[in-house]
Amino acid sequence: MTVPVSEEGRRASTESADHDGRSRAHRVPSQVSRASAVRGRLPRVWIGLAGVAAAWAVPLATHLAGVDVLLPVLVWVGTASLLRAGRTLIDRLVIAFAVLSGGVSLAALLFSVWPWGLEPVPVAGTALTTLVLVAVVTGRRPTLPTRIDPSDVVLVGASVAAAVLILRPLAPSPTAALKVLALGEDGARHFGIFDNIYRTGGLLAFHQSEMAVPLQAGFATYPQGAHVTFALLNNFFHSGSTYGTPLTRLHNFALLYGLSLALSIACVMWSARWVGGPRLRGWAFLPVAVIVTGFLFFGDGIPVFTHGFVSEVAVFGPFALLIAVLTRPLRDPREQIVTAAALLCTVSMTYYLFMLSASVVVVIWAVGYRRQLLRHWRWTLGAVLVGGPVALFAPLINLRQASSVKQLTRDGGVEPMNVLLLSGLLAAVLLGLLVRRSARRSPAWRMMLAWVVTSVAYAAALYAATIGSPTRYYYEKSLHELLVVLLVGAGATVMLAPEAFRAPRRWRGRWLAGLVPSAAAAAVLLAGAFFYAGPADPGFRHPPNDRSWGEAYARDLNNFFQPANAIVTTFHKLPHSDGYVTVLYVNGRHDAMTTYNGTLWLSVLYNNHGLAWRDTIWVLPTPTKTEAELEQFIRESPDPVRFVTNVPSVSRAVEHVRQTDPGIRVEVVPLTYP
């Protein structure tokens, strides 16, 4: 039987069918998109798991092959591939170094408490795993820019040349390294910190109870960002954390120290180029690169290096990078926040003295950058919560040793800066920043002016505070900081140069435009640095040929072979302390330096400077002692004394003490000197 259907019913039925069809059609894309998202996440998860597996397989393989030295390079390039800042490959690599430096500062706290210390495999495995997780979470694929600019060629070439010139005198042997560094008593103490980080596997603040014998009180809490980085790189180079003798580790330390100066020169050059912006692309950068190397190698950088100011030399580079990224921020605010926080952590963990004036400029930058900081508040909050404790760690842990501004008025051994050259550089930078209207209107150059004014005010305050001090130690340190600021701002001098020196706007002619005038200016500046970058007012020392520090260093004229040979000969003859405090006591050339610094260096090689520092001080202020003074010293010393000497009166004093007090443990070892 057929049931009749009205027209309305058919229409309703059709509309219902059409509606259901449309509903299904609308539902299908939504379901497909969700399914696609699920399928997209699954491969990413599998890729992430494969990446984590590779992050541990690669370090294990390199460790078995004994080529762990490749791992820091892999981590560095991997970090660069996940960033997006920078026009050229060199830009990207330098910014990646800045981020990694802060990562090492943070990771050093972890390495100091976990059970593996600074072993290469767990350290590299953790670093590579972190990079894999960042790539998975952010969805960034590894990529690197391929662009190379003429200024990159200048930067790389000058950096390599500086590294070769710095490392050549240090490279042959421990004796060669010591003949450069023997005068610097600070270098000995820094080596003691480095060597004990190697022994304990982490920051010494976590091992203070173990440091009473190895180190003088207070050095276990000294800022150790540079030392832990040296120890970490040394372990990668040797594919392990157990290697060599103290002399071997001393030689490695000296080479890493030299590399840190070369790296700082490279970072200052890059920072000057970054701040200069488009005006310093091309060959216009060549004279600026010569100004940087002229001051840091031929000029006042070498006496800072040979005095053994390890932390200060190591912080020059990160401090320059901090100036650069705060002056001309990165394009992506998130990368800017991370990079700035990383560099603040590095500067504080390495040498937080530079943070006193820099903190003022950081506040100025934060106020000017507030919109971006607020727009990306999650990143800002993360940087504060993670970077804040790391940046505060070194100042707070060392508060007992440096809890007063009176610390800044203390004396110390330091070479006075060439204030004439520094004043000339200051005048040139200020003219470039103030004379040109384009510079006055540029936010980057105005920020650079804030750095210069703040650093000058800081140096002036320390000058006033140290009036009457024989050496004005921390005032000279503030001038070192001012020098770095001015070198980063040295690109402002190009604002005063003729148009021929400036970078071409057209890409096609960039490799030739401006080469001749830039090369001529660079040659004149280099000749001036070579001959005239020595001290204006010699302090403790001066270049033997009265030219520049760098020229004398490159020709190996600043060496002290006899003291270095006496230290190494003594350690070879007596490789263990045997419970003695060893005093190197000589008459002859460089006798004062050999007796004082030689005793100091031997104490850190024997790892008993916590006991021997009193005996080291005893030889001052006059290294030549009477027999009565020698006997008094032997009787009053809280520890057994071993004299290594070429002085007959020491043997007579020791023999007399043995006759009158046979219970006193004392020994004499003859030494031929020089």
XYZ file of C-alpha atoms in Angstrom:
674
model
C 0.000 0.000 0.000
C 1.435 3.350 -0.983
C 1.331 6.207 1.459
C 0.815 9.550 -0.268
C 3.387 12.254 0.446
C 2.481 15.875 0.247
C 4.626 18.452 -1.586
C 5.490 20.078 1.719
C 6.573 16.731 3.089
C 8.833 16.082 0.131
C 10.273 19.580 0.420
C 10.823 19.145 4.149
C 12.414 15.766 3.599
C 14.708 17.201 0.931
C 15.668 20.173 3.081
C 16.366 17.847 5.960
C 18.565 15.722 3.749
C 20.361 18.795 2.432
C 20.835 20.067 5.965
C 22.302 16.770 7.102
C 24.580 16.757 4.076
C 25.748 20.269 4.806
C 26.275 19.401 8.467
C 28.349 16.409 7.500
C 30.237 18.536 5.000
C 30.952 21.110 7.721
C 31.977 18.449 10.188
C 34.378 16.615 7.877
C 37.009 19.394 7.494
C 37.066 19.938 11.250
C 37.610 16.247 11.851
C 40.228 16.116 9.103
C 42.119 19.089 10.578
C 42.133 17.476 14.000
C 43.308 14.211 12.527
C 46.017 16.045 10.579
C 47.134 17.823 13.740
C 47.371 14.517 15.560
C 49.304 12.994 12.674
C 51.572 16.102 12.648
C 52.296 15.810 16.337
C 53.095 12.128 16.151
C 55.992 12.525 13.677
C 57.319 15.434 15.746
C 57.267 13.222 18.836
C 59.050 10.443 16.991
C 61.584 12.886 15.583
C 62.133 14.235 19.093
C 62.690 10.738 20.507
C 65.136 9.961 17.708
C 66.887 13.272 18.359
C 67.236 12.539 22.083
C 68.662 9.115 21.284
C 71.182 10.725 18.920
C 71.982 13.386 21.529
C 73.416 10.642 23.724
C 74.701 8.297 21.038
C 76.968 10.949 19.494
C 78.804 11.839 22.759
C 79.252 8.158 23.534
C 80.736 7.580 20.076
C 83.103 10.556 20.252
C 84.197 9.518 23.734
C 85.036 5.998 22.559
C 86.954 7.497 19.631
C 88.740 10.016 21.876
C 87.476 13.047 19.923
C 85.217 14.714 22.496
C 86.743 18.014 21.362
C 84.167 17.951 18.527
C 81.237 18.109 20.954
C 81.490 21.807 21.980
C 81.591 22.728 18.281
C 78.496 20.593 17.633
C 76.605 22.223 20.517
C 77.680 25.685 19.334
C 76.582 25.128 15.730
C 73.384 23.425 16.897
C 72.517 26.423 19.042
C 73.208 28.782 16.124
C 70.942 26.732 13.850
C 67.942 27.237 16.162
C 68.358 31.007 16.383
C 67.174 33.453 13.733
C 69.079 36.626 14.630
C 71.950 37.956 12.541
C 72.463 38.782 8.863
C 75.566 36.693 8.288
C 76.925 33.367 9.437
C 79.408 35.114 11.748
C 76.578 37.110 13.343
C 74.643 33.939 14.053
C 77.639 32.129 15.531
C 78.545 35.049 17.810
C 74.970 35.376 19.096
C 74.907 31.620 19.695
C 78.126 31.956 21.697
C 76.447 34.657 23.797
C 73.486 32.387 24.559
C 75.755 29.425 25.308
C 77.906 31.458 27.689
C 74.844 32.084 29.841
C 73.890 28.436 29.505
C 77.272 27.395 30.889
C 76.814 29.793 33.826
C 73.476 28.169 34.616
C 74.669 24.627 33.962
C 77.746 25.103 36.179
C 75.426 25.143 39.182
C 73.952 21.806 38.056
C 77.345 20.281 37.261
C 78.540 21.184 40.768
C 75.899 19.042 42.489
C 75.169 16.141 40.149
C 77.344 13.003 40.441
C 79.123 13.275 37.055
C 80.879 16.597 37.567
C 82.376 17.930 34.319
C 82.579 14.594 32.486
C 82.209 15.208 28.726
C 79.540 12.601 27.923
C 76.834 13.627 30.421
C 77.555 17.324 29.883
C 77.325 17.090 26.079
C 74.401 14.661 26.209
C 72.443 17.067 28.394
C 73.279 20.043 26.157
C 72.300 18.252 22.935
C 69.106 16.920 24.527
C 68.184 20.475 25.483
C 68.667 21.607 21.878
C 66.481 18.761 20.606
C 63.704 19.628 23.053
C 63.867 23.306 22.091
C 63.554 22.353 18.410
C 60.588 20.053 19.097
C 58.709 22.494 21.313
C 59.272 25.573 19.127
C 58.976 23.731 15.808
C 62.147 25.415 14.542
C 64.144 23.524 11.967
C 67.943 23.840 12.042
C 69.096 26.416 9.522
C 72.111 28.688 9.144
C 72.621 31.801 7.027
C 75.217 31.557 4.282
C 75.826 35.253 3.680
C 79.415 36.484 4.110
C 80.320 40.185 4.161
C 83.773 41.735 3.624
C 83.660 42.798 7.271
C 83.359 39.102 8.191
C 86.622 38.434 6.380
C 88.261 41.253 8.325
C 86.866 40.020 11.635
C 87.887 36.393 11.154
C 91.303 37.294 9.767
C 92.125 39.693 12.604
C 90.871 37.220 15.217
C 92.994 34.378 13.837
C 96.051 36.633 13.641
C 95.539 37.740 17.254
C 95.146 34.124 18.393
C 98.375 33.073 16.659
C 100.336 36.003 18.094
C 99.010 35.401 21.612
C 99.457 31.619 21.670
C 102.863 31.366 19.976
C 104.957 32.324 23.049
C 102.821 30.083 25.315
C 102.601 26.977 23.172
C 105.980 25.166 23.365
C 106.018 24.007 27.023
C 105.044 24.781 30.632
C 108.315 26.680 30.986
C 107.445 28.788 27.941
C 104.029 29.575 29.420
C 105.492 30.450 32.813
C 108.141 32.760 31.391
C 105.224 34.895 30.132
C 103.002 34.574 33.215
C 105.554 34.202 36.037
C 105.395 37.849 37.020
C 101.623 37.772 37.494
C 100.870 36.579 40.987
C 97.136 36.705 40.210
C 97.689 34.144 37.469
C 98.973 31.644 40.036
C 95.884 32.017 42.222
C 93.588 31.717 39.209
C 95.360 28.521 38.203
C 94.781 27.227 41.739
C 91.048 27.852 41.336
C 91.008 26.189 37.905
C 92.977 23.167 39.111
C 90.679 22.582 42.063
C 87.579 22.860 39.872
C 89.186 20.121 37.792
C 89.795 18.064 40.951
C 86.313 18.537 42.458
C 84.258 18.665 39.252
C 82.376 21.886 39.954
C 82.242 25.355 41.449
C 84.342 25.565 44.605
C 81.592 27.358 46.520
C 80.015 23.903 46.850
C 83.279 22.447 48.234
C 84.451 25.118 50.662
C 85.208 22.652 53.449
C 87.746 20.932 51.169
C 89.577 24.136 50.202
C 91.339 25.029 53.483
C 94.662 23.532 52.338
C 94.534 24.094 48.537
C 93.494 27.766 48.546
C 93.893 30.887 50.627
C 90.711 31.835 52.481
C 88.190 33.629 50.281
C 89.229 32.234 46.901
C 86.749 29.353 47.011
C 83.947 31.894 46.588
C 85.679 34.081 43.997
C 83.662 34.401 40.714
C 84.512 31.270 38.735
C 82.671 31.532 35.425
C 85.911 31.624 33.430
C 87.600 28.869 35.447
C 84.729 26.383 35.163
C 84.515 27.065 31.416
C 88.263 26.445 31.061
C 87.980 23.194 33.034
C 85.004 22.060 30.965
C 86.744 22.762 27.650
C 89.898 21.080 28.930
C 87.940 17.912 29.699
C 86.466 17.914 26.191
C 89.929 18.358 24.717
C 91.314 15.417 26.714
C 88.138 13.290 26.443
C 87.969 12.897 30.218
C 88.472 14.545 33.586
C 91.625 12.669 34.629
C 94.797 13.543 32.794
C 98.344 14.786 33.191
C 100.403 16.304 35.949
C 99.946 19.725 37.566
C 102.500 21.131 35.106
C 100.462 19.736 32.192
C 97.313 21.306 33.573
C 99.187 24.579 34.098
C 100.221 24.576 30.447
C 96.647 23.826 29.342
C 95.376 26.615 31.575
C 97.828 29.091 30.032
C 96.720 28.146 26.508
C 93.040 28.480 27.398
C 93.792 31.824 29.012
C 95.491 32.979 25.813
C 92.511 31.798 23.764
C 90.195 33.769 26.034
C 92.072 36.976 25.185
C 91.862 36.206 21.462
C 88.142 35.444 21.836
C 87.597 38.701 23.726
C 89.307 40.638 20.925
C 87.014 38.915 18.405
C 83.903 39.667 20.479
C 84.843 43.338 20.894
C 85.408 43.641 17.139
C 82.063 42.016 16.349
C 80.311 44.216 18.906
C 81.772 47.346 17.328
C 80.501 46.198 13.948
C 77.053 45.275 15.285
C 76.631 48.647 16.993
C 77.854 50.458 13.872
C 75.090 48.835 11.833
C 75.000 49.290 8.037
C 77.741 51.945 8.145
C 80.311 49.327 9.192
C 79.480 46.735 6.581
C 82.108 46.194 3.949
C 85.655 47.470 4.170
C 84.670 50.461 6.308
C 85.042 48.060 9.234
C 88.778 47.551 8.590
C 90.065 50.678 10.432
C 87.735 49.934 13.369
C 89.106 46.380 13.606
C 92.638 47.810 13.714
C 91.641 50.213 16.505
C 90.315 47.286 18.573
C 93.344 45.055 18.047
C 95.662 48.022 18.454
C 94.405 48.699 21.963
C 93.825 45.109 23.097
C 96.956 43.517 21.661
C 99.543 46.203 20.982
C 98.334 48.451 23.794
C 96.999 47.958 27.301
C 95.466 44.519 26.740
C 98.805 42.685 26.984
C 99.852 43.978 30.455
C 96.355 43.085 31.715
C 96.961 39.600 30.298
C 100.499 39.101 31.624
C 99.552 40.347 35.094
C 97.251 37.331 35.279
C 93.867 39.099 35.472
C 92.161 35.970 34.164
C 88.548 36.798 35.007
C 88.839 40.316 33.658
C 90.354 39.191 30.357
C 87.650 36.531 30.003
C 84.818 38.990 30.715
C 85.897 41.543 28.101
C 84.160 39.532 25.358
C 80.777 38.857 27.042
C 80.714 42.421 28.374
C 81.238 43.795 24.859
C 78.455 41.545 23.547
C 76.146 42.801 26.296
C 76.871 46.392 25.255
C 76.131 45.475 21.632
C 72.780 43.734 22.108
C 71.487 46.349 24.536
C 72.568 49.143 22.193
C 71.168 47.625 18.998
C 68.669 44.891 20.028
C 68.047 41.723 18.057
C 65.055 41.667 15.709
C 63.080 39.026 17.644
C 62.244 40.315 21.165
C 62.213 36.755 22.527
C 65.752 36.111 21.334
C 66.755 39.548 22.620
C 65.429 38.759 26.103
C 67.170 35.376 26.219
C 70.475 36.715 24.884
C 70.553 39.731 27.203
C 69.728 37.565 30.238
C 72.412 35.035 29.239
C 75.076 37.733 28.938
C 74.113 39.335 32.258
C 74.567 35.925 33.903
C 77.936 35.437 32.197
C 79.306 38.845 33.172
C 78.167 38.417 36.771
C 79.518 34.866 37.129
C 82.837 35.819 35.511
C 83.692 39.261 36.925
C 80.783 41.036 38.523
C 82.792 44.209 39.159
C 81.745 45.265 35.642
C 78.097 44.985 36.683
C 78.330 47.990 39.016
C 78.114 50.540 36.210
C 76.492 48.243 33.651
C 73.427 47.797 35.875
C 72.614 51.492 35.384
C 72.548 51.072 31.609
C 70.546 47.843 31.925
C 67.839 49.800 33.734
C 67.900 52.485 31.005
C 67.547 49.783 28.356
C 64.698 48.049 30.207
C 62.766 51.325 30.410
C 63.226 52.011 26.707
C 62.426 48.381 25.777
C 59.475 48.091 28.154
C 56.803 47.614 25.468
C 58.534 44.543 24.071
C 59.232 43.222 27.572
C 55.571 43.579 28.516
C 54.290 42.191 25.221
C 56.398 39.072 25.766
C 55.899 38.988 29.515
C 56.190 35.221 29.763
C 59.683 35.345 28.312
C 60.551 38.300 30.509
C 59.293 36.515 33.603
C 61.194 33.361 32.668
C 64.403 35.348 32.177
C 63.993 36.973 35.587
C 63.139 33.729 37.387
C 65.932 31.694 35.773
C 68.589 34.317 35.069
C 68.104 36.369 38.217
C 69.357 33.718 40.689
C 72.282 32.848 38.397
C 73.302 36.513 38.061
C 73.071 37.001 41.825
C 74.919 33.796 42.757
C 78.520 35.060 42.508
C 77.964 38.423 44.274
C 75.991 36.837 47.095
C 78.282 33.850 47.641
C 81.272 36.216 47.769
C 79.534 38.797 49.966
C 81.734 38.057 52.973
C 84.855 38.905 50.984
C 83.464 42.004 49.230
C 80.706 43.378 51.427
C 81.726 47.041 51.410
C 82.487 49.771 48.910
C 85.792 50.197 50.788
C 86.910 47.132 48.841
C 87.150 49.414 45.795
C 89.845 51.528 47.469
C 92.277 48.649 48.071
C 95.741 48.619 46.515
C 97.136 45.967 44.226
C 99.669 45.351 41.491
C 98.410 46.804 38.213
C 99.971 48.489 35.214
C 98.769 52.086 34.735
C 96.766 52.663 31.569
C 98.030 54.910 28.794
C 95.573 57.689 29.567
C 96.738 59.776 26.606
C 95.650 57.146 24.103
C 92.493 56.434 26.087
C 91.610 60.149 26.142
C 92.149 60.381 22.392
C 89.808 57.432 21.822
C 87.220 58.968 24.152
C 87.351 62.277 22.289
C 86.990 60.578 18.888
C 84.006 58.475 19.996
C 82.249 61.454 21.612
C 82.761 63.554 18.478
C 81.257 60.803 16.363
C 78.275 60.491 18.693
C 77.589 64.200 19.107
C 78.677 66.054 15.965
C 76.601 64.222 13.370
C 72.875 64.823 13.495
C 72.169 61.286 12.242
C 74.027 59.917 15.266
C 72.142 62.140 17.686
C 68.829 60.981 16.222
C 69.711 57.264 16.197
C 68.369 55.252 19.184
C 71.387 52.923 18.945
C 73.950 55.729 19.070
C 72.058 57.449 21.886
C 72.225 54.197 23.848
C 75.945 54.007 23.103
C 76.304 57.512 24.498
C 74.599 56.321 27.709
C 77.216 53.563 28.020
C 80.068 56.030 27.548
C 78.727 58.614 30.012
C 78.006 55.967 32.668
C 81.472 54.406 32.352
C 83.208 57.788 32.504
C 81.207 58.720 35.620
C 82.094 55.374 37.241
C 85.802 55.852 36.538
C 85.660 59.423 37.870
C 84.008 58.229 41.092
C 86.717 55.602 41.631
C 89.427 58.150 40.868
C 88.071 60.377 43.629
C 87.738 57.420 46.012
C 91.344 56.266 45.478
C 93.136 59.596 45.836
C 96.209 58.914 47.954
C 96.407 55.243 46.961
C 99.809 54.231 45.512
C 98.385 52.144 42.662
C 94.670 53.031 42.453
C 94.001 49.388 41.634
C 90.245 49.480 41.067
C 90.392 52.866 39.358
C 92.692 51.269 36.780
C 90.196 48.409 36.512
C 87.446 50.926 35.776
C 89.605 52.313 32.972
C 89.841 48.810 31.519
C 86.034 48.709 31.511
C 85.863 52.157 29.909
C 88.297 50.988 27.233
C 85.979 48.109 26.252
C 82.997 50.478 26.093
C 84.891 52.924 23.878
C 86.146 50.172 21.582
C 82.597 48.899 21.084
C 81.599 52.460 20.260
C 84.617 52.978 17.998
C 82.358 52.659 14.977
C 81.127 56.164 15.803
C 84.425 57.464 14.445
C 83.259 56.365 10.974
C 80.545 59.028 11.284
C 83.369 61.564 10.966
C 84.959 59.849 7.970
C 84.486 60.833 4.335
C 81.882 58.985 2.282
C 84.606 56.886 0.626
C 85.171 54.973 3.855
C 81.559 53.969 4.304
C 79.868 50.783 3.258
C 78.237 50.782 -0.180
C 74.504 50.594 -0.335
C 74.474 48.401 -3.419
C 75.231 44.742 -2.870
C 76.972 44.257 -6.217
C 79.942 46.504 -5.501
C 80.473 45.710 -1.859
C 83.675 43.644 -2.271
C 85.715 46.469 -3.802
C 84.075 49.725 -2.756
C 86.054 51.595 -0.120
C 88.864 49.020 0.036
C 91.762 51.344 -0.831
C 90.995 54.217 1.589
C 90.041 51.789 4.369
C 93.247 49.785 3.912
C 95.322 52.978 3.921
C 93.699 54.198 7.135
C 94.152 50.763 8.715
C 97.847 50.683 7.781
C 98.462 54.065 9.403
C 96.613 53.040 12.572
C 98.463 49.711 12.738
C 101.847 51.380 12.404
C 100.948 53.808 15.163
C 99.845 50.971 17.458
C 103.010 48.986 16.675
C 105.370 51.786 17.663
C 103.479 53.976 20.131
C 100.950 51.844 22.074
C 103.272 51.356 25.038
C 102.770 52.973 28.453
C 102.745 56.753 28.749
C 103.966 56.466 32.348
C 105.710 53.131 33.053
C 104.628 51.497 36.296
C 105.895 48.069 37.323
C 107.266 47.354 33.848
C 107.616 48.732 30.371
C 108.292 47.099 26.974
C 112.016 46.292 26.732
C 112.330 48.132 23.392
C 110.167 51.084 24.519
C 107.689 50.490 21.696
C 104.364 48.709 22.158
C 103.415 45.930 24.552
C 102.182 43.725 21.715
C 105.336 44.097 19.638
C 107.481 43.086 22.626
C 105.136 40.187 23.410
C 105.120 38.895 19.833
C 108.929 38.982 19.789
C 108.992 37.214 23.177
C 110.853 40.086 24.850
C 108.623 40.211 27.936
C 109.689 36.773 29.158
C 111.341 35.787 32.434
C 113.107 32.567 31.574
C 115.229 32.196 34.732
C 112.333 32.405 37.220
C 110.187 30.108 35.056
C 113.006 27.592 34.697
C 113.632 27.643 38.463
C 109.955 26.860 39.162
C 109.749 24.040 36.611
C 113.142 22.564 37.596
C 112.126 22.521 41.254
C 108.836 20.800 40.517
C 110.498 18.201 38.304
C 113.038 17.487 41.043
C 110.426 17.480 43.820
C 107.054 16.498 42.270
C 105.331 16.122 45.668
C 105.166 18.444 48.641
C 105.828 15.558 51.098
C 104.092 17.557 53.812
C 106.396 20.582 53.438
C 105.725 24.156 52.507
C 108.298 24.835 49.778
C 110.099 28.194 49.700
C 112.055 29.034 46.547
C 114.747 31.349 47.939
C 117.398 32.644 45.527
C 119.967 35.362 45.007
C 120.664 36.466 41.465
C 118.821 38.026 38.546
C 115.105 38.592 39.207
C 115.727 37.345 42.775
C 112.810 39.247 44.314
C 110.342 38.072 41.695
C 111.683 34.510 41.723
C 111.564 34.196 45.492
C 108.073 35.629 45.915
C 106.308 34.534 42.720
C 108.254 31.272 42.531
C 107.147 30.285 46.025
C 103.579 31.263 45.118
C 103.513 29.255 41.872
C 105.020 26.204 43.583
C 102.333 26.353 46.278
C 99.529 26.144 43.696
C 101.347 23.360 41.839
C 101.614 21.443 45.142
C 97.980 22.414 45.869
C 98.805 23.675 49.371
C 98.546 27.443 48.906
C 96.122 27.597 51.837
C 99.129 26.763 54.044
C 101.940 28.371 52.054
C 100.504 31.852 51.504
C 101.959 33.033 54.849
C 105.402 31.844 53.804
C 104.973 33.581 50.459
C 104.207 36.883 52.177
C 107.242 36.443 54.454
C 109.695 37.114 51.623
C 108.261 40.612 51.187
C 109.137 43.470 51.213
C 112.844 42.549 51.110
C 113.656 39.130 49.621
C 117.172 39.001 51.125
C 117.037 37.820 54.746
C 119.683 37.604 57.458
C 120.495 34.295 59.129
C 118.660 35.467 62.251
C 115.535 36.229 60.195
C 115.768 32.838 58.519
C 116.026 31.053 61.874
C 113.085 33.009 63.288
C 110.973 32.130 60.263
C 111.779 28.417 60.559
C 110.929 28.323 64.266
C 107.672 30.283 63.901
C 106.341 28.562 60.813
C 103.259 26.444 61.673
C 104.203 23.965 58.921
C 107.416 22.120 58.022
C 109.537 24.188 55.614
C 111.582 23.029 52.639
C 114.000 25.573 51.154
C 115.032 25.258 47.512
C 117.932 27.683 47.313
C 121.320 28.737 45.999
C 122.097 30.828 49.104
C 124.694 29.346 51.555
C 123.304 31.267 54.541
C 120.086 29.245 54.359
C 121.989 25.995 54.948
C 123.801 27.526 57.914
C 120.545 28.780 59.445
C 118.879 25.394 58.979
C 121.825 23.552 60.508
C 121.786 25.836 63.555
C 118.038 25.269 64.047
C 118.509 21.505 63.811
C 121.172 21.608 66.506
C 119.159 23.731 68.923
C 115.661 22.361 68.118
C 116.046 18.852 66.677
C 112.259 18.332 66.678
C 111.680 20.970 64.008
C 111.177 19.467 60.552
C 113.099 21.508 57.963
C 114.921 20.650 54.759
C 117.295 22.299 52.256
C 117.477 21.347 48.558
C 120.293 22.983 46.517
C 119.400 24.782 43.296
C 121.570 26.195 40.537
C 120.267 29.667 39.660
C 120.202 31.308 37.262
